[in-house]
Structure formats: structure tokens, C-alpha cells
Coordinates of C-alpha atoms in Angstrom, one line a residue:
M77 CA -23.8 -114.0 42.3
Q78 CA -27.2 -115.7 41.8
A79 CA -30.0 -115.6 44.4
A80 CA -32.2 -118.5 45.3
N81 CA -34.9 -117.2 43.0
G82 CA -32.6 -117.0 40.1
A83 CA -32.1 -113.3 40.0
I84 CA -28.6 -111.9 39.7
E85 CA -27.6 -109.8 42.7
P86 CA -24.9 -107.2 42.6
A87 CA -21.6 -108.3 44.1
V88 CA -21.5 -107.8 47.9
A89 CA -18.2 -106.1 47.7
C90 CA -15.7 -105.0 45.1
V91 CA -12.5 -103.1 45.0
L92 CA -12.4 -99.8 43.3
G93 CA -9.1 -98.0 43.1
G94 CA -7.9 -99.8 46.2
W95 CA -11.1 -99.1 48.2
S96 CA -13.4 -101.8 49.2
V97 CA -17.0 -100.9 48.4
N98 CA -20.1 -102.6 49.7
I99 CA -22.4 -102.5 46.7
R100 CA -25.6 -103.3 48.6
Q101 CA -24.9 -100.4 51.0
L102 CA -24.3 -98.1 48.0
H103 CA -27.6 -99.1 46.4
H104 CA -29.4 -98.5 49.7
Q105 CA -27.9 -95.0 50.0
Q106 CA -28.8 -94.1 46.5
R107 CA -32.5 -95.2 47.0
H108 CA -32.5 -93.3 50.4
Q109 CA -31.1 -90.1 48.8
M110 CA -33.8 -90.3 46.1
T111 CA -36.6 -90.3 48.7
Q112 CA -35.2 -87.4 50.7
P113 CA -36.3 -83.8 49.8
P114 CA -33.4 -81.8 48.3
S115 CA -31.6 -79.9 51.0
L116 CA -31.1 -76.1 50.7
P117 CA -27.6 -75.0 50.1
I118 CA -25.7 -73.6 53.1
R119 CA -25.1 -69.9 52.9
S120 CA -21.4 -69.1 53.0
P121 CA -19.4 -65.9 53.1
C122 CA -16.6 -67.6 51.1
I123 CA -15.5 -65.6 48.0
K124 CA -12.8 -68.1 47.0
L125 CA -10.0 -65.8 48.1
C126 CA -8.6 -68.0 50.9
V127 CA -5.6 -66.5 52.5
I128 CA -5.2 -66.5 56.3
E129 CA -3.7 -63.2 57.5
P130 CA -1.0 -64.2 60.0
D131 CA -1.4 -61.5 62.5
S132 CA -5.1 -62.0 63.2
G133 CA -5.6 -65.6 62.0
F134 CA -8.6 -64.5 59.9
C135 CA -9.1 -65.2 56.2
I136 CA -8.7 -62.0 54.2
G137 CA -11.5 -63.1 51.8
C138 CA -14.3 -64.0 54.1
G139 CA -13.1 -62.9 57.6
R140 CA -13.5 -66.3 59.3
S141 CA -10.9 -68.2 61.3
R142 CA -9.6 -71.6 60.3
E143 CA -11.7 -73.2 63.0
E144 CA -14.8 -71.4 61.8
I145 CA -14.1 -72.4 58.2
A146 CA -13.6 -76.0 59.1
G147 CA -16.7 -76.2 61.3
W148 CA -19.0 -74.2 59.0
V149 CA -21.2 -77.1 57.8
G150 CA -21.6 -78.3 61.3
F151 CA -22.8 -75.0 62.7
T152 CA -26.5 -74.4 63.1
A153 CA -28.2 -71.9 60.8
G154 CA -28.4 -69.5 63.8
Q155 CA -24.7 -69.8 64.5
R156 CA -23.8 -69.2 60.9
D157 CA -26.2 -66.1 60.7
T158 CA -24.7 -64.7 63.9
L159 CA -21.1 -65.1 62.6
M160 CA -22.1 -63.6 59.2
L161 CA -23.2 -60.5 61.0
E162 CA -19.7 -60.1 62.6
L163 CA -17.7 -60.6 59.5
P164 CA -18.0 -57.1 57.9
E165 CA -16.4 -55.5 61.0
R166 CA -13.7 -58.2 61.0
L167 CA -12.9 -57.5 57.4
K168 CA -12.8 -53.8 57.9
N169 CA -10.3 -54.2 60.8
L170 CA -8.2 -56.6 58.7
T171 CA -7.6 -53.9 56.0
R172 CA -7.7 -50.8 58.1
N173 CA -4.0 -50.6 59.0
K174 CA -2.7 -52.2 55.8
T175 CA -0.9 -50.2 53.1
R176 CA -0.6 -51.4 49.6
R177 CA 2.9 -51.9 48.3
G178 CA 1.9 -51.1 44.7
G179 CA 2.3 -54.5 43.1
R180 CA 4.4 -54.8 40.0
R181 CA 4.4 -51.0 39.4
G182 CA 5.5 -50.4 43.0
R183 CA 8.4 -52.8 42.7
F184 CA 9.7 -51.0 39.6
E185 CA 9.4 -47.6 41.3
R186 CA 11.3 -48.8 44.3
D187 CA 14.1 -50.2 42.2
D188 CA 14.7 -46.8 40.5

């Protein structure tokens, strides 16, 4: 597309992989992101061991509930800090009454 002054403008919209993309809006967002100071990463208790324990509803890796995991980035820093203080006690309670079954070795011993 050519502007009145002869400069070539990016297409107003194109289709990428079935999605319609407004190129002007993308250019604006990229310029805006370049002028913003880099944001600090959000602290997270996640240890990439994401398994929800069915009895309590808490993740056995970090101790958070599904709702807390889903809403984590929307919480204020204070809310996240408060919750992080509660997590060690939750994790301790999750594992307190659990007995290990022995894994592979335990299965072989039980089969004998």
C-alpha cells in the first residue's frame, strides 16, 4: 500500500496461520514495549512438579491450589508474599501422612 507521500506503508491487516493481524497495531505495541522499562520477573514458588493432590486440592510441588496458580500473575506483590509464607506449612501437611510405596523396588518386593 502506498501513502500520499509515496512511502510504502505496511499492510493494514494480514492473515497469519488463520489469525487476522493488524500490522499497524503490532508496530505500535512494539514501539511502546521498547520505551517501557523492563519489568521485574514475578517470584513464583513453582518447582515444575505440577501434580494436584486430590484430597487437599493443593499442588504437591508448590503447595498452591488451582485457583491460586491460575490467578498468580494477577495477584499483588503483597498477596503473593503472604501466600508464599503459608506454603511451607501446606507442603509439610501434604506429606505428613503419606507413606512411600517403594517405587519399582517396592513393586518387586510385593510381588514376591
